[in-house]
Amino acid sequence: MKSYIYKITNKITGQAYIGQTLKTPEKRWREHISPGSNCLFLKSAIVKYGIDSFLIETLLVVEMENKAELIPHMNSLEKEAIQTHGTLAPNGYNLSIGGKNAYRPKRNRNKRRWNLTQETKDKIAKANTGLKRPWMKDHVAKMTESRKRKIICNETGQIWPSIKECADFFKVKPEAVHRHLRGIRKRFRKLTFSYLQQS
């Protein structure tokens, strides 16, 4: 089984990202430039500078028979590479010191399922209607208005017209972003956001 340590470099700023993958670095690069990428700091930079502004290269190729031994070894190499190349933010695009990959053996899990009767579903639906809560319309109107305010990522400077568009960018529900803006969560996807001050 092969694993790779790779480096993605911004040819304009010189900032870089170090990662590890069991796929080829080229396949991993395609994931980085896809809308569903989880490497948010790097993703924001790709959006800002464009795909052609980045260079991907393979730093190390390691081959082992046992995946359980390979992963910890790669974690150690990834940490070392991030430190050697100085890619930890704000100097680079790595948001952690690396080595977070974990070996997870497959397990059979019995998932609990809740089978609700139609009568129970109807009761829940009735309890959740806005008819019994006259304050609901005002609350929804205020929430809608607040979500139209512009959002800025404090680390990258990227701006979105609303909470919804910010949430769509990260493929999450708007409430996840809203909870961070209200201070319930200190960080969202290892980044911080705030409302853009109206001029």
mmCIF file of C-alpha atoms in Angstrom:
data_model
loop_
_atom_site.group_PDB
_atom_site.id
_atom_site.type_symbol
_atom_site.label_atom_id
_atom_site.label_comp_id
_atom_site.label_asym_id
_atom_site.label_seq_id
_atom_site.Cartn_x
_atom_site.Cartn_y
_atom_site.Cartn_z
ATOM 1 C CA MET A 1 0.000 0.000 0.000
ATOM 2 C CA LYS A 2 1.360 3.406 -1.021
ATOM 3 C CA SER A 3 0.935 6.743 0.698
ATOM 4 C CA TYR A 4 2.163 10.177 -0.334
ATOM 5 C CA ILE A 5 3.260 13.416 1.303
ATOM 6 C CA TYR A 6 2.507 16.237 -1.130
ATOM 7 C CA LYS A 7 2.934 20.003 -1.266
ATOM 8 C CA ILE A 8 0.673 22.579 -2.933
ATOM 9 C CA THR A 9 2.344 25.969 -3.486
ATOM 10 C CA ASN A 10 0.777 29.304 -4.399
ATOM 11 C CA LYS A 11 3.071 30.588 -7.168
ATOM 12 C CA ILE A 12 2.020 34.190 -6.457
ATOM 13 C CA THR A 13 2.415 34.413 -2.667
ATOM 14 C CA GLY A 14 4.779 31.497 -2.019
ATOM 15 C CA GLN A 15 2.448 30.131 0.679
ATOM 16 C CA ALA A 16 2.051 26.361 0.670
ATOM 17 C CA TYR A 17 0.038 23.452 2.029
ATOM 18 C CA ILE A 18 1.389 20.041 3.067
ATOM 19 C CA GLY A 19 -0.849 16.979 3.091
ATOM 20 C CA GLN A 20 -0.843 13.194 3.071
ATOM 21 C CA THR A 21 -2.955 10.875 0.955
ATOM 22 C CA LEU A 22 -3.433 7.222 0.109
ATOM 23 C CA LYS A 23 -4.541 8.345 -3.359
ATOM 24 C CA THR A 24 -2.185 9.922 -5.867
ATOM 25 C CA PRO A 25 -1.407 13.621 -5.239
ATOM 26 C CA GLU A 26 -3.110 14.407 -8.561
ATOM 27 C CA LYS A 27 -6.378 12.810 -7.372
ATOM 28 C CA ARG A 28 -6.052 14.620 -4.040
ATOM 29 C CA TRP A 29 -5.562 17.924 -5.926
ATOM 30 C CA ARG A 30 -8.834 17.323 -7.788
ATOM 31 C CA GLU A 31 -10.536 16.940 -4.404
ATOM 32 C CA HIS A 32 -8.960 20.185 -3.155
ATOM 33 C CA ILE A 33 -10.366 22.144 -6.109
ATOM 34 C CA SER A 34 -13.819 20.550 -5.851
ATOM 35 C CA PRO A 35 -16.688 22.438 -4.125
ATOM 36 C CA GLY A 36 -16.771 19.879 -1.297
ATOM 37 C CA SER A 37 -13.164 20.366 -0.159
ATOM 38 C CA ASN A 38 -12.698 20.522 3.631
ATOM 39 C CA CYS A 39 -9.326 22.327 3.556
ATOM 40 C CA LEU A 40 -11.000 25.696 3.911
ATOM 41 C CA PHE A 41 -8.019 28.054 4.112
ATOM 42 C CA LEU A 42 -6.485 26.481 0.999
ATOM 43 C CA LYS A 43 -9.877 26.408 -0.725
ATOM 44 C CA SER A 44 -10.373 30.144 -0.121
ATOM 45 C CA ALA A 45 -6.941 30.862 -1.612
ATOM 46 C CA ILE A 46 -7.723 28.752 -4.691
ATOM 47 C CA VAL A 47 -10.954 30.715 -5.177
ATOM 48 C CA LYS A 48 -9.067 34.013 -4.757
ATOM 49 C CA TYR A 49 -6.001 33.337 -6.947
ATOM 50 C CA GLY A 50 -7.327 30.721 -9.386
ATOM 51 C CA ILE A 51 -6.373 27.094 -10.008
ATOM 52 C CA ASP A 52 -3.541 27.973 -12.401
ATOM 53 C CA SER A 53 -1.734 29.883 -9.631
ATOM 54 C CA PHE A 54 -0.969 26.660 -7.742
ATOM 55 C CA LEU A 55 1.669 23.964 -8.195
ATOM 56 C CA ILE A 56 1.390 20.463 -6.697
ATOM 57 C CA GLU A 57 4.419 18.248 -6.110
ATOM 58 C CA THR A 58 5.133 14.920 -4.436
ATOM 59 C CA LEU A 59 7.606 15.164 -1.543
ATOM 60 C CA LEU A 60 7.624 11.547 -0.325
ATOM 61 C CA VAL A 61 6.259 8.160 -1.344
ATOM 62 C CA VAL A 62 6.066 5.487 1.364
ATOM 63 C CA GLU A 63 5.031 1.883 0.798
ATOM 64 C CA MET A 64 4.040 -0.570 3.540
ATOM 65 C CA GLU A 65 1.940 -3.718 3.650
ATOM 66 C CA ASN A 66 0.093 -2.890 6.855
ATOM 67 C CA LYS A 67 -2.230 0.142 6.858
ATOM 68 C CA ALA A 68 -2.337 0.184 10.668
ATOM 69 C CA GLU A 69 1.448 0.819 10.688
ATOM 70 C CA LEU A 70 1.471 3.065 7.618
ATOM 71 C CA ILE A 71 -0.938 5.727 8.922
ATOM 72 C CA PRO A 72 0.972 6.610 12.156
ATOM 73 C CA HIS A 73 4.221 6.697 10.160
ATOM 74 C CA MET A 74 2.668 9.085 7.607
ATOM 75 C CA ASN A 75 1.269 11.253 10.403
ATOM 76 C CA SER A 76 4.780 11.682 11.768
ATOM 77 C CA LEU A 77 6.195 12.498 8.311
ATOM 78 C CA GLU A 78 3.404 14.999 7.638
ATOM 79 C CA LYS A 79 4.096 16.846 10.913
ATOM 80 C CA GLU A 80 7.799 16.962 10.110
ATOM 81 C CA ALA A 81 7.162 18.271 6.567
ATOM 82 C CA ILE A 82 4.793 21.012 7.800
ATOM 83 C CA GLN A 83 7.442 22.171 10.273
ATOM 84 C CA THR A 84 10.314 21.940 7.752
ATOM 85 C CA HIS A 85 8.474 23.830 5.008
ATOM 86 C CA GLY A 86 6.871 26.345 7.407
ATOM 87 C CA THR A 87 3.346 25.886 6.045
ATOM 88 C CA LEU A 88 1.417 26.417 9.279
ATOM 89 C CA ALA A 89 -0.961 29.423 9.061
ATOM 90 C CA PRO A 90 -0.530 32.364 8.793
ATOM 91 C CA ASN A 91 2.706 31.577 6.870
ATOM 92 C CA GLY A 92 1.016 28.786 4.905
ATOM 93 C CA TYR A 93 -2.342 27.091 4.436
ATOM 94 C CA ASN A 94 -2.124 24.331 7.069
ATOM 95 C CA LEU A 95 -4.484 25.089 9.962
ATOM 96 C CA SER A 96 -3.004 22.391 12.218
ATOM 97 C CA ILE A 97 0.410 20.856 12.856
ATOM 98 C CA GLY A 98 -0.690 17.752 10.917
ATOM 99 C CA GLY A 99 -0.770 14.093 11.811
ATOM 100 C CA LYS A 100 -4.520 14.036 12.409
ATOM 101 C CA ASN A 101 -5.221 11.093 10.124
ATOM 102 C CA ALA A 102 -6.310 8.010 12.038
ATOM 103 C CA TYR A 103 -6.596 4.344 11.208
ATOM 104 C CA ARG A 104 -10.176 3.232 11.750
ATOM 105 C CA PRO A 105 -10.877 -0.467 11.298
ATOM 106 C CA LYS A 106 -14.268 -1.227 9.774
ATOM 107 C CA ARG A 107 -16.942 -2.207 12.235
ATOM 108 C CA ASN A 108 -20.494 -3.381 11.930
ATOM 109 C CA ARG A 109 -22.700 -1.025 13.827
ATOM 110 C CA ASN A 110 -26.372 -1.534 14.519
ATOM 111 C CA LYS A 111 -28.005 1.823 14.024
ATOM 112 C CA ARG A 112 -31.070 2.537 16.093
ATOM 113 C CA ARG A 113 -34.073 3.565 14.033
ATOM 114 C CA TRP A 114 -37.075 5.379 15.359
ATOM 115 C CA ASN A 115 -40.324 4.179 13.800
ATOM 116 C CA LEU A 116 -43.007 6.771 14.531
ATOM 117 C CA THR A 117 -46.674 6.147 13.941
ATOM 118 C CA GLN A 118 -48.568 8.552 11.685
ATOM 119 C CA GLU A 119 -50.534 9.747 14.732
ATOM 120 C CA THR A 120 -47.301 10.657 16.545
ATOM 121 C CA LYS A 121 -45.966 12.442 13.451
ATOM 122 C CA ASP A 122 -49.204 14.457 13.205
ATOM 123 C CA LYS A 123 -48.944 15.475 16.869
ATOM 124 C CA ILE A 124 -45.349 16.640 16.393
ATOM 125 C CA ALA A 125 -46.304 18.592 13.274
ATOM 126 C CA LYS A 126 -49.225 20.253 15.071
ATOM 127 C CA ALA A 127 -47.047 21.201 18.037
ATOM 128 C CA ASN A 128 -44.513 22.807 15.712
ATOM 129 C CA THR A 129 -46.885 24.941 13.658
ATOM 130 C CA GLY A 130 -46.626 28.702 14.022
ATOM 131 C CA LEU A 131 -50.377 29.042 14.713
ATOM 132 C CA LYS A 132 -49.902 28.482 18.442
ATOM 133 C CA ARG A 133 -46.924 30.817 18.580
ATOM 134 C CA PRO A 134 -47.894 34.335 17.394
ATOM 135 C CA TRP A 135 -44.367 35.613 18.068
ATOM 136 C CA MET A 136 -43.040 33.252 15.416
ATOM 137 C CA LYS A 137 -43.641 35.609 12.454
ATOM 138 C CA ASP A 138 -41.649 38.445 14.074
ATOM 139 C CA HIS A 139 -38.896 36.042 15.053
ATOM 140 C CA VAL A 140 -38.637 34.637 11.515
ATOM 141 C CA ALA A 141 -38.601 38.160 10.028
ATOM 142 C CA LYS A 142 -35.740 39.205 12.338
ATOM 143 C CA MET A 143 -33.795 36.034 11.570
ATOM 144 C CA THR A 144 -34.267 36.553 7.831
ATOM 145 C CA GLU A 145 -33.065 40.156 8.057
ATOM 146 C CA SER A 146 -30.013 39.236 10.136
ATOM 147 C CA ARG A 147 -29.038 36.563 7.645
ATOM 148 C CA LYS A 148 -28.944 39.117 4.840
ATOM 149 C CA ARG A 149 -26.008 40.940 6.438
ATOM 150 C CA LYS A 150 -22.615 40.483 4.779
ATOM 151 C CA ILE A 151 -20.216 37.967 6.356
ATOM 152 C CA ILE A 152 -16.401 38.155 6.267
ATOM 153 C CA CYS A 153 -13.832 35.453 7.057
ATOM 154 C CA ASN A 154 -11.310 37.139 9.370
ATOM 155 C CA GLU A 155 -8.419 34.919 8.245
ATOM 156 C CA THR A 156 -8.880 35.034 4.462
ATOM 157 C CA GLY A 157 -10.817 38.279 3.937
ATOM 158 C CA GLN A 158 -13.391 36.500 1.765
ATOM 159 C CA ILE A 159 -16.854 38.119 1.868
ATOM 160 C CA TRP A 160 -20.300 36.579 1.368
ATOM 161 C CA PRO A 161 -23.540 38.592 0.888
ATOM 162 C CA SER A 162 -25.389 36.588 3.557
ATOM 163 C CA ILE A 163 -25.190 33.751 6.063
ATOM 164 C CA LYS A 164 -26.961 31.478 3.586
ATOM 165 C CA GLU A 165 -24.399 32.068 0.839
ATOM 166 C CA CYS A 166 -21.541 31.556 3.318
ATOM 167 C CA ALA A 167 -23.183 28.303 4.469
ATOM 168 C CA ASP A 168 -23.705 27.193 0.855
ATOM 169 C CA PHE A 169 -19.989 27.778 0.168
ATOM 170 C CA PHE A 170 -19.029 25.393 2.992
ATOM 171 C CA LYS A 171 -21.942 23.014 2.260
ATOM 172 C CA VAL A 172 -23.463 23.320 5.745
ATOM 173 C CA LYS A 173 -26.772 24.548 7.146
ATOM 174 C CA PRO A 174 -26.992 28.333 7.769
ATOM 175 C CA GLU A 175 -27.508 27.654 11.487
ATOM 176 C CA ALA A 176 -23.927 26.314 11.750
ATOM 177 C CA VAL A 177 -22.542 29.698 10.650
ATOM 178 C CA HIS A 178 -25.122 31.615 12.697
ATOM 179 C CA ARG A 179 -24.156 29.780 15.906
ATOM 180 C CA HIS A 180 -20.543 30.906 15.420
ATOM 181 C CA LEU A 181 -21.577 34.519 14.742
ATOM 182 C CA ARG A 182 -23.662 34.522 17.942
ATOM 183 C CA GLY A 183 -20.618 33.337 19.917
ATOM 184 C CA ILE A 184 -21.968 29.868 20.703
ATOM 185 C CA ARG A 185 -19.031 28.312 18.832
ATOM 186 C CA LYS A 186 -15.579 29.932 19.031
ATOM 187 C CA ARG A 187 -14.568 28.725 15.564
ATOM 188 C CA PHE A 188 -16.252 27.349 12.481
ATOM 189 C CA ARG A 189 -14.161 24.925 10.381
ATOM 190 C CA LYS A 190 -11.028 26.235 12.176
ATOM 191 C CA LEU A 191 -11.781 29.792 10.955
ATOM 192 C CA THR A 192 -13.483 32.843 12.470
ATOM 193 C CA PHE A 193 -16.160 34.986 10.870
ATOM 194 C CA SER A 194 -17.907 38.257 11.660
ATOM 195 C CA TYR A 195 -20.548 40.551 10.238
ATOM 196 C CA LEU A 196 -19.090 43.102 7.837
ATOM 197 C CA GLN A 197 -19.521 46.587 9.280
ATOM 198 C CA GLN A 198 -21.935 48.684 7.245
ATOM 199 C CA SER A 199 -20.253 51.841 5.952
#
